[in-house]
mmCIF file of C-alpha atoms in Angstrom:
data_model
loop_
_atom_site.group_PDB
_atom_site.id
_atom_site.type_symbol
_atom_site.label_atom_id
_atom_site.label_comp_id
_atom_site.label_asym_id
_atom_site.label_seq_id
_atom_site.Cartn_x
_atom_site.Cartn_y
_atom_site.Cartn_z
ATOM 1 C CA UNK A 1 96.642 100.069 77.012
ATOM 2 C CA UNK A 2 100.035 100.154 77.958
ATOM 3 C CA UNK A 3 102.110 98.333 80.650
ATOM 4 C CA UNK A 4 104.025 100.388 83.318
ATOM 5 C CA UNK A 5 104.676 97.573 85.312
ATOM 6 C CA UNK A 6 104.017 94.330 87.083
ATOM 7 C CA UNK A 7 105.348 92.903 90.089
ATOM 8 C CA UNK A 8 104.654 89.555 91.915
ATOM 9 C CA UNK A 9 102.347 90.225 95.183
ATOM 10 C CA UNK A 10 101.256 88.019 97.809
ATOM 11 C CA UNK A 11 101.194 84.978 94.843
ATOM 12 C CA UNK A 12 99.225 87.281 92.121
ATOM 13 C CA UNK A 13 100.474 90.596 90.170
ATOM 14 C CA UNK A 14 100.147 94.042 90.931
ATOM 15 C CA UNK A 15 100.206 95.947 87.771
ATOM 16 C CA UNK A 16 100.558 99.968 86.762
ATOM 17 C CA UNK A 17 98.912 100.428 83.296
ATOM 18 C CA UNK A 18 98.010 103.546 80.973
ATOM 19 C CA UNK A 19 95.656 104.724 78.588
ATOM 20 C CA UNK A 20 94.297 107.579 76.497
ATOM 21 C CA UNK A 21 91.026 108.452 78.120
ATOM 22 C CA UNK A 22 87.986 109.932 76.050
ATOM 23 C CA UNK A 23 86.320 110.855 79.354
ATOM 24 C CA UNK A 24 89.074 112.697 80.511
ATOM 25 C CA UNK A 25 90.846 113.829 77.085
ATOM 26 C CA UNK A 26 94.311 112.969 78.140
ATOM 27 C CA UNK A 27 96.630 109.702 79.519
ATOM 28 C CA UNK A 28 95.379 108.129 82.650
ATOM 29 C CA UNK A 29 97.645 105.767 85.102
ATOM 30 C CA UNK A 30 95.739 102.835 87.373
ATOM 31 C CA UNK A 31 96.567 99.947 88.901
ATOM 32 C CA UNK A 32 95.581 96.453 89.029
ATOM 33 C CA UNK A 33 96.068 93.906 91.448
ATOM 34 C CA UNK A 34 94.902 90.441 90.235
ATOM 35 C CA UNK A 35 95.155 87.774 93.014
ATOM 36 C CA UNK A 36 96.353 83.942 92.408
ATOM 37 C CA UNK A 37 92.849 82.873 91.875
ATOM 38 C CA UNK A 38 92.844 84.568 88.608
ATOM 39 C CA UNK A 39 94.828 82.532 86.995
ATOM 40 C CA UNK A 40 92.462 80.305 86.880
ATOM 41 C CA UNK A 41 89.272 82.156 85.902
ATOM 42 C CA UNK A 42 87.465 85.524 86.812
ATOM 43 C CA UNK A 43 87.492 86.816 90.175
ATOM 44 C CA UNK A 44 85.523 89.707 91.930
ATOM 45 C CA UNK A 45 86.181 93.236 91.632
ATOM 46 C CA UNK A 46 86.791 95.878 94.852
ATOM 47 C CA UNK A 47 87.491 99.001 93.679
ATOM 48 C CA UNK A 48 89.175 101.904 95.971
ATOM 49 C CA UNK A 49 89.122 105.744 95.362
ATOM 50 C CA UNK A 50 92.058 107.629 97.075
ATOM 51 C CA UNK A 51 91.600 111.193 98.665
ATOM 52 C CA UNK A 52 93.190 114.447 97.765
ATOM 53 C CA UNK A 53 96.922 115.296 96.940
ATOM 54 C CA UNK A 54 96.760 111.224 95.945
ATOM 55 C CA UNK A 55 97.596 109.066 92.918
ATOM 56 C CA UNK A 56 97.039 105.707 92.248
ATOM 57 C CA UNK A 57 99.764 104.699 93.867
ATOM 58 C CA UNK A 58 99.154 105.960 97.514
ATOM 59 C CA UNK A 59 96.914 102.730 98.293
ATOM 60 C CA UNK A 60 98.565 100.660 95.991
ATOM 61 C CA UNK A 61 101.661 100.752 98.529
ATOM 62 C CA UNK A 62 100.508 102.130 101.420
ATOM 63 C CA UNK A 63 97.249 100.268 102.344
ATOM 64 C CA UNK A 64 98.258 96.795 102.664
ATOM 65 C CA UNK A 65 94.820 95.683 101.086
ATOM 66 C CA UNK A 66 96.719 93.275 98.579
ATOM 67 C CA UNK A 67 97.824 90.662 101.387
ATOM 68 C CA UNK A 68 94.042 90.324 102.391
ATOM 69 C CA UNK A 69 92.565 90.696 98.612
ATOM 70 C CA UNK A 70 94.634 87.297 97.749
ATOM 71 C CA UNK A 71 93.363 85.751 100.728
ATOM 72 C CA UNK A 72 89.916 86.323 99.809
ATOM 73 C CA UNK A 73 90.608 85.824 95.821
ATOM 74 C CA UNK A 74 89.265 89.112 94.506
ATOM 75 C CA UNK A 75 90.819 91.735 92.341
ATOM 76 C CA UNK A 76 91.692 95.434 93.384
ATOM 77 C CA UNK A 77 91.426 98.386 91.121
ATOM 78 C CA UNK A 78 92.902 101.717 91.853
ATOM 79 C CA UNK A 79 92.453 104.520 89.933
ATOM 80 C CA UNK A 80 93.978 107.920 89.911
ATOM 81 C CA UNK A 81 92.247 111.113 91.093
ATOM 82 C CA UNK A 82 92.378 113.286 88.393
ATOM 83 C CA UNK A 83 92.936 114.082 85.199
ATOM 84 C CA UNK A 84 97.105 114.936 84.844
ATOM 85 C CA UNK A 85 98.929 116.806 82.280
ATOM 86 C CA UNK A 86 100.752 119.851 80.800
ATOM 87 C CA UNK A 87 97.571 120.637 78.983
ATOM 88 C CA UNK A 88 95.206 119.506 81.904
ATOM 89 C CA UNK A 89 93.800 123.256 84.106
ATOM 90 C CA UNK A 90 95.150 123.188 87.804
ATOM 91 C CA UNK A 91 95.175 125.530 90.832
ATOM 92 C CA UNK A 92 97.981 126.736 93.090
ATOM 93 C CA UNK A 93 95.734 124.893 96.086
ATOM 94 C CA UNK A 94 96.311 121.911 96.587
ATOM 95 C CA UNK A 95 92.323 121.222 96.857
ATOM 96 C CA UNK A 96 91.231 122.119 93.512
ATOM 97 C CA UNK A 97 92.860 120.555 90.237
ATOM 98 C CA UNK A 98 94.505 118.153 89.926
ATOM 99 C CA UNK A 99 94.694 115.592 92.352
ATOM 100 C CA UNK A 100 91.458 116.820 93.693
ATOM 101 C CA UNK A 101 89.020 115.467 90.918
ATOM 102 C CA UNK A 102 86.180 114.866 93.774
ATOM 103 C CA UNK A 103 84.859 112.439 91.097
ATOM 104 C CA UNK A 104 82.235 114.480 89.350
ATOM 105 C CA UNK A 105 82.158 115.404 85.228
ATOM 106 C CA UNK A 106 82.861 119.152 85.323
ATOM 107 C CA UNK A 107 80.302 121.555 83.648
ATOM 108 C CA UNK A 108 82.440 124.779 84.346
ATOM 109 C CA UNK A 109 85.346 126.704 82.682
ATOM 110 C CA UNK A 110 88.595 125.514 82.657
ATOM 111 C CA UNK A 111 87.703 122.192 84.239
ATOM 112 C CA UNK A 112 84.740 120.723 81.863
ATOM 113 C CA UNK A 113 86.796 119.295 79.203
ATOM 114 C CA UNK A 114 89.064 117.309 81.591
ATOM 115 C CA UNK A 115 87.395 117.030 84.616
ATOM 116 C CA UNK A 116 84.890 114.152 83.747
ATOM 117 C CA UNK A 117 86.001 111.629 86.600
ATOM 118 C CA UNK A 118 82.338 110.335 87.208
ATOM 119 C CA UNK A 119 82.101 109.483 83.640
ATOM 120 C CA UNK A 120 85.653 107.863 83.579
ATOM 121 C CA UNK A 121 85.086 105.548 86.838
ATOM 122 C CA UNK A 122 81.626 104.991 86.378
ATOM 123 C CA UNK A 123 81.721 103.974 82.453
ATOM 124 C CA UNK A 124 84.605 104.374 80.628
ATOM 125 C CA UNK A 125 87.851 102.097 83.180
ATOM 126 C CA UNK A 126 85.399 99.532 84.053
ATOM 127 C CA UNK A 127 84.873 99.084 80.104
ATOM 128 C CA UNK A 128 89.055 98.875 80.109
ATOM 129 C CA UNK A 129 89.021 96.484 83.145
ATOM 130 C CA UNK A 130 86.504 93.814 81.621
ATOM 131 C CA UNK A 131 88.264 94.107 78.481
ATOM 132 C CA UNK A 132 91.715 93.493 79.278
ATOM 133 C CA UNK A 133 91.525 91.393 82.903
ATOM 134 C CA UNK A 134 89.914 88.423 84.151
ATOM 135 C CA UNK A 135 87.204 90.324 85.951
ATOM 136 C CA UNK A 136 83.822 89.203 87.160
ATOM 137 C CA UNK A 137 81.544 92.145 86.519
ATOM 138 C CA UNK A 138 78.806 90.771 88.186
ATOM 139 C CA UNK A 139 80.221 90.763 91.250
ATOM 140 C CA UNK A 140 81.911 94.410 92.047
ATOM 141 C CA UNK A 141 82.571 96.433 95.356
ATOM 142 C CA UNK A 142 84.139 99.949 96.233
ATOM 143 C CA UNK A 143 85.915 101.558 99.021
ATOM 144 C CA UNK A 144 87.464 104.747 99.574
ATOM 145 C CA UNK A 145 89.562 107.384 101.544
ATOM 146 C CA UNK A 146 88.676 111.105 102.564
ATOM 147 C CA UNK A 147 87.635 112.495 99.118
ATOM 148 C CA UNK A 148 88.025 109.007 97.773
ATOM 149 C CA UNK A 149 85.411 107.789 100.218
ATOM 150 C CA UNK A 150 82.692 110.445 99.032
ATOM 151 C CA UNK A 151 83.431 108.945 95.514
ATOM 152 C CA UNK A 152 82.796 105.494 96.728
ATOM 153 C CA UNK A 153 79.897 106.230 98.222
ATOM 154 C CA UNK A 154 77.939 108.441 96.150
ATOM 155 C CA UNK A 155 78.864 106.350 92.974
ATOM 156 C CA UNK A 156 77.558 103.342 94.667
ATOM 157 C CA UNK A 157 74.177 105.274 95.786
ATOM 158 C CA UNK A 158 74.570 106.512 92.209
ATOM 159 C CA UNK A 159 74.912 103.257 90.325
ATOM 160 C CA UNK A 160 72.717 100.826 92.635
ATOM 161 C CA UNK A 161 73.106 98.048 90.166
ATOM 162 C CA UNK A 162 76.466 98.255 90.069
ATOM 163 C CA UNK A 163 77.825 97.805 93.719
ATOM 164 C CA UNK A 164 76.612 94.979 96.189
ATOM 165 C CA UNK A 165 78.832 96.666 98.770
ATOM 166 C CA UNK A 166 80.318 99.764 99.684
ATOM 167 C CA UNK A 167 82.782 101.203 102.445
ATOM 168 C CA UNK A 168 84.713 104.442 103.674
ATOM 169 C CA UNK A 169 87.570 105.115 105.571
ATOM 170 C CA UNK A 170 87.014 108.878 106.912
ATOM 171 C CA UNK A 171 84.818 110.334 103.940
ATOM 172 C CA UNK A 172 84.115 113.412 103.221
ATOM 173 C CA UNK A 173 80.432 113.364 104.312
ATOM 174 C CA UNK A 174 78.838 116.170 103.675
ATOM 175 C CA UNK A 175 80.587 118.307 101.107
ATOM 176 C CA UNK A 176 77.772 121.019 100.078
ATOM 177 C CA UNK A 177 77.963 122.019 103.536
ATOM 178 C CA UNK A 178 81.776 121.662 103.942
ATOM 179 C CA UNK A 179 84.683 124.073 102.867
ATOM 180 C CA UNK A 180 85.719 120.679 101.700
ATOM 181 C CA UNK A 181 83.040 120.372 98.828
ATOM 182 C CA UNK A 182 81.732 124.194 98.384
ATOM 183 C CA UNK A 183 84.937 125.055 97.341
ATOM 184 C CA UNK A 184 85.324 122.349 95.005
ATOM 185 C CA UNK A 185 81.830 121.300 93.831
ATOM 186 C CA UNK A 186 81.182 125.167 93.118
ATOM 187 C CA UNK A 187 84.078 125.285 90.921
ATOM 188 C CA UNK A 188 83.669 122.299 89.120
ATOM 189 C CA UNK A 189 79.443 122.599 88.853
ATOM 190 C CA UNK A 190 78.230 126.118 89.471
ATOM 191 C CA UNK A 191 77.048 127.912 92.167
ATOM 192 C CA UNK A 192 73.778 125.961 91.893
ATOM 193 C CA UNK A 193 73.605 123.786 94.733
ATOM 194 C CA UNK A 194 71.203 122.147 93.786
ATOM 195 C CA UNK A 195 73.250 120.271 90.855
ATOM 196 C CA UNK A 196 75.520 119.507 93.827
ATOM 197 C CA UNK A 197 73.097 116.591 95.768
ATOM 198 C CA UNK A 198 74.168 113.210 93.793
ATOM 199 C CA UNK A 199 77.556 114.323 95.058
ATOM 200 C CA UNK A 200 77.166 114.357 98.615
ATOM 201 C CA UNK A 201 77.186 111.111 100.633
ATOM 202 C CA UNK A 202 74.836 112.629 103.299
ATOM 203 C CA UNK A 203 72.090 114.133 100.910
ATOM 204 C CA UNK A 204 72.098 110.748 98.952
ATOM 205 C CA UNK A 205 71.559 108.551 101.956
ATOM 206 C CA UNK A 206 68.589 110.896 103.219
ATOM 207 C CA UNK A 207 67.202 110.316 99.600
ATOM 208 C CA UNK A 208 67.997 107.124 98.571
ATOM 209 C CA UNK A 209 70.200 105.346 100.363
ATOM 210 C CA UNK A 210 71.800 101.998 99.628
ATOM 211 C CA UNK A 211 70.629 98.776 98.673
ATOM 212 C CA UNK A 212 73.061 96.599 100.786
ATOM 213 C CA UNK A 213 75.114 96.839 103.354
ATOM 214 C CA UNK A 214 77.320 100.338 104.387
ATOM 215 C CA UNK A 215 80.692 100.437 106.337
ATOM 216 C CA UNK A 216 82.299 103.714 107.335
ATOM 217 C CA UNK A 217 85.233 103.943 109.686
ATOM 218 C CA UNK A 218 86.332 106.980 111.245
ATOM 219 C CA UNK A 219 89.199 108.099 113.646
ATOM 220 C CA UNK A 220 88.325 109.841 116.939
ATOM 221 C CA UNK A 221 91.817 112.670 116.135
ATOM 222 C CA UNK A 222 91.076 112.715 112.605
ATOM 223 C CA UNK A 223 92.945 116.430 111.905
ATOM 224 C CA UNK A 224 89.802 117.146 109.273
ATOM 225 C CA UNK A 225 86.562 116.049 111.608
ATOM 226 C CA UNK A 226 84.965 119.803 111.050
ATOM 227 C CA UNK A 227 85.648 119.201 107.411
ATOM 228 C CA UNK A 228 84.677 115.804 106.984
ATOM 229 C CA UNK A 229 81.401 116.092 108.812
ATOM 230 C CA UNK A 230 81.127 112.420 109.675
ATOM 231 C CA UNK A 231 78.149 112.884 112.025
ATOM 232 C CA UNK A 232 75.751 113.951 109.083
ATOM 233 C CA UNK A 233 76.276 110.968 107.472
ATOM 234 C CA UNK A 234 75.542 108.654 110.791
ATOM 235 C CA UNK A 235 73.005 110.556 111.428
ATOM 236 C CA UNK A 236 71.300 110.061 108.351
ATOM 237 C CA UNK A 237 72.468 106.164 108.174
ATOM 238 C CA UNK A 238 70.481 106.333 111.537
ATOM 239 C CA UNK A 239 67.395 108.160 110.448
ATOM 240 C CA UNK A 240 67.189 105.473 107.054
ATOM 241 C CA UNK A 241 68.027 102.435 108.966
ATOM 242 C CA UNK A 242 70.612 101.837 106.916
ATOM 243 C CA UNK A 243 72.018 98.453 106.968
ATOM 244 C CA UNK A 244 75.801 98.484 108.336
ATOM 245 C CA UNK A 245 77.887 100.127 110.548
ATOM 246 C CA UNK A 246 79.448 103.402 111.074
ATOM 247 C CA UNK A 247 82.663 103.003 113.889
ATOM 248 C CA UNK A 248 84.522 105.798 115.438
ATOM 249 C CA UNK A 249 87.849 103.806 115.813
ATOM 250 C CA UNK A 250 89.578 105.656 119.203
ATOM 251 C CA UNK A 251 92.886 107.538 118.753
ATOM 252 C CA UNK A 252 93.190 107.295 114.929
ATOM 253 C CA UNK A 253 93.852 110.069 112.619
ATOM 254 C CA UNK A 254 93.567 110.872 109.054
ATOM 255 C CA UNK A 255 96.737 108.892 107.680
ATOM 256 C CA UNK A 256 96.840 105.477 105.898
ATOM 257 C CA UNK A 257 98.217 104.202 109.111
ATOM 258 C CA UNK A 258 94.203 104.625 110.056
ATOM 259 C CA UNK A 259 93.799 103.115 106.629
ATOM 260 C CA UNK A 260 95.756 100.314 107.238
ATOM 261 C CA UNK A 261 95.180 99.257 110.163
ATOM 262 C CA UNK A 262 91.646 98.572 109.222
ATOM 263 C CA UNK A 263 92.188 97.571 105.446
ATOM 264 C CA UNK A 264 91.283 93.903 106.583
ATOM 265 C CA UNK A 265 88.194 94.280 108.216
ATOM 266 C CA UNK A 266 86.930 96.372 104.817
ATOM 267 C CA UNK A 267 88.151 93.429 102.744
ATOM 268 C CA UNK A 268 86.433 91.258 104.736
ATOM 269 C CA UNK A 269 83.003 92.908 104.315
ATOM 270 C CA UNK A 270 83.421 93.291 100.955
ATOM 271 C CA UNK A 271 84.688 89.711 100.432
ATOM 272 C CA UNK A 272 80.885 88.330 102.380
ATOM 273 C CA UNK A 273 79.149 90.333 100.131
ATOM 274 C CA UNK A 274 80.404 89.380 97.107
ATOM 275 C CA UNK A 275 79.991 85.678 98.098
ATOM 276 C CA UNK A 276 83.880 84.870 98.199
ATOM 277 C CA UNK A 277 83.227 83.544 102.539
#
């Protein structure tokens, strides 16, 4: 693992590292923010997906989440979207390629032997994380925006033992009915939709749903509503009971000024959960 960079924040460090990825066959960037209590011994885990067009920088300085993470003592993790590259496939839109991994392993030409972003978040960076940072594995948490919060929540549905919390800041809901998800999930999977359910939010919480508490926010003049489809997912949230909330937060868009503005309450939830207040 290689250091990029690390810079004092809010008493603790935010770090940039890279590795060589097996998952992914080529170098991949994240970030690590480690609050003051780690200095001391291992702290909780929340980690957040970002949304298309994104890197793991977007959140990293546009989110605010490390002011309230130190607060709370737990770590941040924030991984890229995509496999990156000369030698990595991409497309001319920005929705496809990369940049717009939509967190799934690949099984389709040209994107199979890159494109394994389920396999590198679920397995292979948490393996890099314990290793190399004073990380309480036991105790982990994820969040996400847009395309980053259908990763968050349909690996936490997908790894139940994993997660003792989960949020989502405008995801994309309901992707196998959405031009954001057929698009994408048909490219990277096949045209068999039904190898497309454990990768939409709305579909997993009708089948499964999640063992702990749920927290989606969402912005009355969000630009994507028709493509994010946010009232399939509270509708099934509704129909399982499904412990938490789902807020329509008036006059917000799309932006990480949306993001932002709410980072604390998400920390917050995640912070009860995983026993830190």
């Amino acid at each position: 693992m290689q250091t990029i960079s690390e810079n004092r924040c809010f008493g603790g460090i935010q770090g940039v590292y890279r590795h060589d990825s097996a998952a992914c066959s080529c170098p991949m960037t994240f970030g690590v923010y480690l609050p003051p209590q780690a200095r001391t011994g291992s702290v909780p885990v929340l980690w957040y997906l970002s949304g298309l067009t994104c890197t793991h920088e977007n959140a990293m300085v546009k989110a605010g989440a490390q002011a309230w993470a130190a607060r709370a003592g737990m770590a941040l993790v924030f991984p890229d979207t995509s496999p990156r590259g000369p030698d990595v496939p991409d497309d001319e839109a920005y929705d496809l390629g990369q940049g717009a991994g939509f967190y799934v392993n690949a099984t389709q030409s040209p994107w199979s032997t890159h494109f394994r972003m389920w396999d590198y978040v679920a397995e292979e960076l948490p393996r890099i994380v314990t290793a190399n940072f004073p990380i309480d594995e036991e105790r982990q948490a994820i969040t996400g925006h847009s395309m980053g919060g259908h990763g968050a929540l349909t690996l936490a549905m997908g790894q139940p033992e994993r997660f003792r919390s989960v949020s989502a800041f405008a995801p994309i809901a309901h992707p196998a009915r959405s031009d954001w998800g057929r698009k994408q999930l048909s490219a990277y999977l096949g045209e068999r939709e039904s190898a497309w359910a454990l990768h939409d939010a709305t579909l997993q919480m009708q089948a499964r749903g999640f063992d702990g508490e749920v927290l989606i926010d969402q912005g009355t003049e969000d630009q994507f509503l028709d493509l994010l489809m946010p009232q399939a997912l509270a509708e099934a949230m509704a129909a399982r009971r499904q412990p938490g909330a789902f807020r329509l937060q008036q006059g917000y868009d799309h932006s990480y000024f949306f993001v932002a503005s709410f980072m604390r309450d998400h920390v917050e939830f995640h912070a009860r959960a995983l026993d830190l207040i």
